Amino acid sequence: MSEEKERKYDYEKIGAIVESSEKMKANDDLGITKEYSKTNRDVLWDSTKRKKEFKEKIFGEKKVYHDPLSNKVLHKSQAAAQRKYKMKAPDGKNKSTAWASHTAETDHINALKDTHDIVKYNPFLSDKDFREVMNSDSNYRILSKKDNTSKGDKSDWQLIFDSHSDMSLKSRGIMAREKVKADVSIATQFTLRTAENIGQEFSHGVVSALGASKGPLSIAAAKELRMIMSGEKTLKEGVADFSKLSVEVAVVGGAQKVALTGVQGLVKLSDNPIINKIIANNGPAKIIALGYLVKDSAVRLINGEIGIREFVQEVGVSGTMVAGAMVGSSLGAEIGATLGSMVGTILLPGLGTVTGGTIGTLAGEVIGAVLASVVCGAISTVYMAVQEAKAYKHKEAAIRKVADEAMKVMTQQRERFIYLVKADNEKFDCTVSKGFSLLMDGVTGENTDFNKVNEGLNVLLSLVGGKVLFESIEEYERRLDTALELSF
Amino acid sequence: MLTEILVTGMVIKGIRDINTSCNLDEEARQKYMKAFKRSAEAENALEKKREKLEKRLKNVIRKKEAIIEYTVPEFSEVYGVIQKVNIKNTNNTNNNLPILTISDIQEINNLNSMSISLTKGVSDMAALGELLLYGSGAMVKDSERYLSAARSQNRMANVACEQAKNMETVLDAIISRADRIANLLVGLNQLFTLSIEEAKRIISNNGTDVQQYNDYDKHVLMTCVNIAKAVADSIKIPVLDKNGKVAKEALCMIKTGEVYLSKLKELNQFL
């Protein structure tokens, strides 16, 4: 087939997909069951049969398999492992669970629940799609029963980056590699299935729901789709090369690289006069830069730091056209329409959606979602990080301020108190010393000086604001007939 | 091959970031340990001070009880033959003190047990997304938050320790006053005892008709009564006068500390 014909064939194929999508009515079989439960999992999404097939495939004719993650020999048969590792004691009681480290099980690399949480919002996937993708070989691996159980709810990334784990660096590398490949593979499969399943209902909420399946699900698909669109590859070739290429992109990547790849694809599809007009002025790299510029301004707009007028001034007209739809602003349906034809629908998860006046090509939709999800992912990540950073830094600053003030005030108060107590004690000591001194003077002289004794007692009694009962013997004699009242 | 190199490179970077994160975690842990240790030491010191205060106050009470149980009855017996003596025992051995209670110490404890609520989990997909965008620096961000919380906890512990120090200062003031009062009572009791002995000698020599005594003997009896009054009044001296300057200043100081601690608790919980 000539190059031109091949390209026409691919365009036709895609056109057919688009056309069939446009004619297709809303499909009741589409939409993944929202509730994740054990029953739903077992009935709808898990596949014992496929797991068994995978295990058979890995083991082949062999009875054992060397697990690169645990560096252990795993037995195909549980009974064999139990026998070899002497599960039961002679009396029949279970003696050891070592066999569990040597029994092979098929494990999902991406857990059903984790992926379900993300794709359940995609209305263009069915439970069947979900089951088939999640139980494809690329999402399976062989693990020991023990590792599978102890893994629990932890994700692979958590295991890989767990500093307390005794997994070797090599094993972590292997796990990471498998994880990335699996991510990319299921992302591709979901995206391609989504593309095939899309019907005519590009409604506001539907597109918004598509955008909710953000992140890795659409990142890696962009490049291959672009190449398919440009005719560099057929759909089949694109899928075949997808894993290798997309792992590279995903690993080296970052939003910039993916976005640049996507935009370069758009440049090649420059039959669209609107794209031509924009690209002509900006070039792909500028659009990427614009994307980041817009991202910062979009965050500030979201935060309420700037209004729409300032936003437009900041990002300029071209940027506004990109960003107008991103923030779902009132910059207009026409901007949305322009945007729609350029990059399809751009979505800002949770903050609203602008749907292009013209839906655009199927690939454009997906690329648009990719760009949006990547950039918006960056926005929301930056936004969340900024909020969290602000929050914890604010908290620390506030606490520091109060604590510093507290230390200063409390220290001053303590010093003042110590001084006060010292002065008070000195006064007490002085009074007591004076009182006893007078008493001693009074009684130790040649003749007892009762006046001095009284004076000394009066000084002591001044501590309680009191005085002696009798200052003179005349006074004393006058009171001899009355009872002496004393309270202790 | 390229993929393997790239992925391995990513993992190595990730593990390097883990080390950074671990260092930050370790620093945070050390700060927490320091904060807890300091607060525990302050709590311990305050408790010991409180025990000392109790002992000193009991000492004052013992001195008072000795006077009331021995010296006063003796006076009553000796002097009672001269003049009718009515002794009222007001049980004023315990003064009303603004003594700090164990609940004040527990207030410091509550600050220590403020939960460290930061969680360091990063969800799987978020981790992948962040990994692609930022690398495993996301983990370092979590560690920075953890360290920030540890620094805040340290600052709060400092304030709590300062409050404990202030409480100790108040207790020291009460202890020093209690010891002074105890010494005063000992001195007065000795004087009282000697005076009673002298009065007993005079009564024994002269009989019970005071009109027949000379001036010196009358002075002796009169002085004995005056000393008895002085002792009776001295027993009532408060260890810490509630209305006095020192008590008021002490309460103000403790209250200030409580207000600051309360504010810090609020900031830590609600921001």
Coordinates of N, CA and C in Angstrom, one line a residue, chain B residues 48-148:
Chain B
K48 N 9.0 16.8 91.9 CA 9.9 16.8 93.1 C 9.8 18.0 93.9
K49 N 9.6 19.1 93.3 CA 9.5 20.4 94.0 C 8.2 20.4 94.8
R50 N 7.2 19.8 94.2 CA 5.9 19.7 94.9 C 6.0 18.8 96.2
E51 N 6.8 17.8 96.0 CA 7.0 16.9 97.2 C 7.8 17.6 98.3
K52 N 8.7 18.4 97.9 CA 9.5 19.1 98.8 C 8.6 20.1 99.6
L53 N 7.8 20.8 98.8 CA 6.9 21.8 99.4 C 6.0 21.1 100.5
E54 N 5.5 19.9 100.1 CA 4.6 19.2 101.1 C 5.4 18.9 102.3
K55 N 6.6 18.5 102.2 CA 7.4 18.2 103.4 C 7.6 19.5 104.2
R56 N 7.9 20.6 103.6 CA 8.2 21.8 104.3 C 6.9 22.3 105.0
L57 N 5.8 22.2 104.3 CA 4.6 22.6 105.0 C 4.2 21.7 106.2
K58 N 4.5 20.4 106.0 CA 4.3 19.5 107.1 C 5.1 19.9 108.3
N59 N 6.3 20.4 108.0 CA 7.2 20.8 109.1 C 6.6 22.0 109.8
V60 N 6.1 22.9 109.1 CA 5.4 24.0 109.8 C 4.3 23.5 110.7
I61 N 3.5 22.6 110.1 CA 2.4 22.1 110.8 C 2.8 21.4 112.1
R62 N 3.9 20.7 112.0 CA 4.5 20.0 113.2 C 4.9 20.9 114.3
K63 N 5.5 22.0 113.8 CA 5.9 23.0 114.8 C 4.7 23.6 115.5
K64 N 3.7 23.9 114.8 CA 2.5 24.4 115.3 C 1.8 23.4 116.3
E65 N 1.8 22.2 115.9 CA 1.2 21.1 116.7 C 1.9 21.0 118.0
A66 N 3.3 21.0 117.9 CA 4.1 20.9 119.1 C 3.7 22.0 120.1
I67 N 3.6 23.2 119.6 CA 3.2 24.3 120.5 C 1.9 24.1 121.1
I68 N 0.9 23.7 120.3 CA -0.5 23.5 120.8 C -0.6 22.4 121.7
E69 N 0.1 21.3 121.4 CA -0.1 20.1 122.2 C 0.8 20.0 123.5
Y70 N 1.9 20.8 123.5 CA 2.7 20.7 124.7 C 2.8 22.0 125.4
T71 N 3.3 23.0 124.7 CA 3.6 24.3 125.4 C 2.4 25.0 125.9
V72 N 1.3 25.1 125.1 CA 0.1 25.8 125.5 C -0.5 25.1 126.7
P73 N -0.7 23.8 126.7 CA -1.3 23.2 127.9 C -0.4 23.5 129.2
E74 N 0.9 23.5 129.0 CA 1.8 23.8 130.1 C 1.5 25.2 130.6
F75 N 1.4 26.1 129.7 CA 1.1 27.5 130.1 C -0.2 27.6 130.8
S76 N -1.2 26.9 130.3 CA -2.5 26.9 130.8 C -2.5 26.4 132.3
E77 N -1.7 25.3 132.5 CA -1.6 24.7 133.8 C -0.9 25.6 134.8
V78 N 0.2 26.2 134.3 CA 1.0 27.0 135.2 C 0.4 28.4 135.5
Y79 N 0.0 29.0 134.5 CA -0.6 30.4 134.6 C -2.0 30.4 135.1
G80 N -2.7 29.3 134.8 CA -4.1 29.2 135.1 C -4.4 29.4 136.6
V81 N -3.4 29.2 137.5 CA -3.7 29.4 138.9 C -3.7 30.9 139.3
I82 N -3.2 31.7 138.4 CA -3.2 33.1 138.6 C -4.4 33.8 138.0
Q83 N -4.8 33.3 136.8 CA -5.9 34.0 136.1 C -6.6 32.9 135.3
K84 N -7.9 33.0 135.1 CA -8.6 32.0 134.3 C -8.1 32.2 132.8
V85 N -7.8 31.0 132.2 CA -7.3 31.0 130.8 C -8.3 30.2 130.0
N86 N -8.8 30.9 128.9 CA -9.6 30.2 127.9 C -8.8 30.0 126.6
I87 N -8.6 28.8 126.3 CA -7.8 28.5 125.1 C -8.7 28.0 124.0
K88 N -8.7 28.7 122.9 CA -9.5 28.2 121.8 C -8.6 27.6 120.8
N89 N -8.9 26.4 120.4 CA -8.1 25.8 119.3 C -8.8 25.9 118.0
T90 N -8.3 26.7 117.2 CA -9.0 27.0 115.9 C -8.6 26.0 114.8
N91 N -7.7 25.1 115.1 CA -7.2 24.1 114.1 C -6.6 24.8 112.9
N92 N -5.9 25.9 113.2 CA -5.4 26.7 112.1 C -4.0 26.2 111.7
T93 N -3.8 24.9 111.7 CA -2.5 24.5 111.4 C -2.3 24.4 109.8
N94 N -3.4 24.3 109.2 CA -3.3 24.3 107.7 C -3.7 25.6 107.1
N95 N -2.9 26.2 106.4 CA -3.2 27.5 105.8 C -3.8 27.2 104.4
N96 N -4.6 28.2 104.0 CA -5.2 28.1 102.7 C -4.2 28.6 101.7
L97 N -3.7 27.7 100.9 CA -2.6 28.1 100.0 C -3.0 27.9 98.6
P98 N -2.6 28.7 97.7 CA -2.8 28.4 96.3 C -1.7 27.4 95.8
I99 N -1.8 26.2 96.4 CA -0.8 25.3 96.1 C -1.1 24.7 94.7
L100 N 0.0 24.5 93.9 CA -0.2 24.0 92.6 C -0.5 22.5 92.7
T101 N -1.4 22.0 91.9 CA -1.8 20.6 92.0 C -1.2 19.8 90.9
I102 N -1.5 18.5 91.0 CA -1.0 17.6 90.0 C -1.6 17.9 88.6
S103 N -2.8 18.5 88.6 CA -3.4 18.8 87.3 C -2.6 19.9 86.5
D104 N -1.9 20.7 87.3 CA -1.0 21.7 86.6 C 0.1 21.0 85.9
I105 N 0.5 19.9 86.6 CA 1.6 19.1 86.0 C 1.1 18.4 84.8
Q106 N -0.1 17.9 84.9 CA -0.7 17.1 83.8 C -0.9 18.0 82.5
E107 N -1.1 19.3 82.8 CA -1.3 20.2 81.7 C 0.0 20.2 80.8
I108 N 1.1 20.1 81.4 CA 2.4 20.0 80.6 C 2.3 18.7 79.9
N109 N 1.9 17.7 80.5 CA 1.9 16.4 79.8 C 1.0 16.4 78.6
N110 N -0.1 17.1 78.7 CA -1.0 17.1 77.5 C -0.4 17.7 76.3
L111 N 0.5 18.6 76.5 CA 1.2 19.2 75.3 C 2.1 18.1 74.7
N112 N 2.7 17.3 75.6 CA 3.6 16.3 75.0 C 2.9 15.3 74.2
S113 N 1.6 15.0 74.6 CA 0.9 13.9 74.0 C 0.1 14.4 72.8
M114 N 0.3 15.6 72.4 CA -0.4 16.1 71.2 C 0.0 15.2 70.1
S115 N -1.0 14.7 69.4 CA -0.7 13.7 68.4 C 0.0 14.2 67.2
I116 N 0.9 13.5 66.7 CA 1.6 13.8 65.5 C 0.8 13.4 64.4
S117 N 0.0 14.3 63.8 CA -1.1 13.8 62.9 C -0.7 13.8 61.5
L118 N 0.5 14.2 61.1 CA 0.9 14.2 59.7 C 1.0 12.7 59.3
T119 N 0.4 12.5 58.1 CA 0.6 11.2 57.6 C 1.5 11.3 56.4
K120 N 2.3 10.3 56.2 CA 3.2 10.4 55.1 C 2.9 9.5 53.9
G121 N 1.7 9.0 53.9 CA 1.3 8.2 52.8 C 1.2 9.0 51.5
V122 N 1.6 8.4 50.4 CA 1.3 9.0 49.1 C 0.6 8.0 48.3
S123 N -0.5 8.4 47.8 CA -1.3 7.3 47.1 C -0.6 6.8 45.9
D124 N -1.0 5.7 45.4 CA -0.3 5.1 44.3 C -0.2 5.9 43.1
M125 N -1.4 6.3 42.6 CA -1.5 7.0 41.4 C -0.9 8.4 41.6
A126 N -1.2 9.0 42.7 CA -0.6 10.3 43.0 C 0.9 10.2 43.0
A127 N 1.4 9.1 43.5 CA 2.8 8.9 43.6 C 3.4 8.8 42.1
L128 N 2.7 8.1 41.3 CA 3.2 8.0 39.9 C 3.2 9.3 39.3
G129 N 2.0 10.0 39.4 CA 1.9 11.3 38.8 C 3.0 12.2 39.3
E130 N 3.2 12.3 40.6 CA 4.2 13.1 41.1 C 5.6 12.7 40.7
L131 N 5.7 11.4 40.7 CA 7.0 10.9 40.3 C 7.4 11.4 38.9
L132 N 6.4 11.3 38.0 CA 6.6 11.8 36.6 C 6.9 13.3 36.6
L133 N 6.2 14.0 37.4 CA 6.4 15.4 37.4 C 7.5 16.0 38.2
Y134 N 7.6 15.4 39.4 CA 8.5 16.0 40.4 C 9.6 15.0 40.8
G135 N 9.5 13.7 40.4 CA 10.4 12.8 41.0 C 10.0 12.4 42.4
S136 N 10.8 11.6 43.1 CA 10.4 11.3 44.4 C 10.6 12.4 45.4
G137 N 10.7 13.6 44.9 CA 10.8 14.8 45.8 C 9.5 14.9 46.6
A138 N 8.4 14.3 46.1 CA 7.2 14.4 46.8 C 7.3 13.8 48.3
M139 N 8.1 12.8 48.4 CA 8.4 12.2 49.7 C 9.1 13.2 50.6
V140 N 10.1 13.9 49.9 CA 10.8 14.8 50.7 C 9.9 15.9 51.2
K141 N 8.9 16.3 50.4 CA 8.0 17.4 50.8 C 7.3 16.9 52.1
D142 N 6.9 15.6 52.1 CA 6.2 15.1 53.3 C 7.1 15.2 54.5
S143 N 8.4 14.9 54.3 CA 9.3 14.9 55.4 C 9.6 16.3 55.9
E144 N 9.5 17.3 55.0 CA 9.7 18.7 55.4 C 8.5 19.1 56.3
R145 N 7.3 18.6 56.0 CA 6.2 18.9 56.8 C 6.4 18.3 58.2
Y146 N 6.9 17.1 58.2 CA 7.1 16.4 59.4 C 8.1 17.1 60.3
L147 N 9.1 17.6 59.7 CA 10.2 18.4 60.4 C 9.6 19.7 60.9
S148 N 8.8 20.3 60.1 CA 8.1 21.5 60.5 C 7.3 21.3 61.8

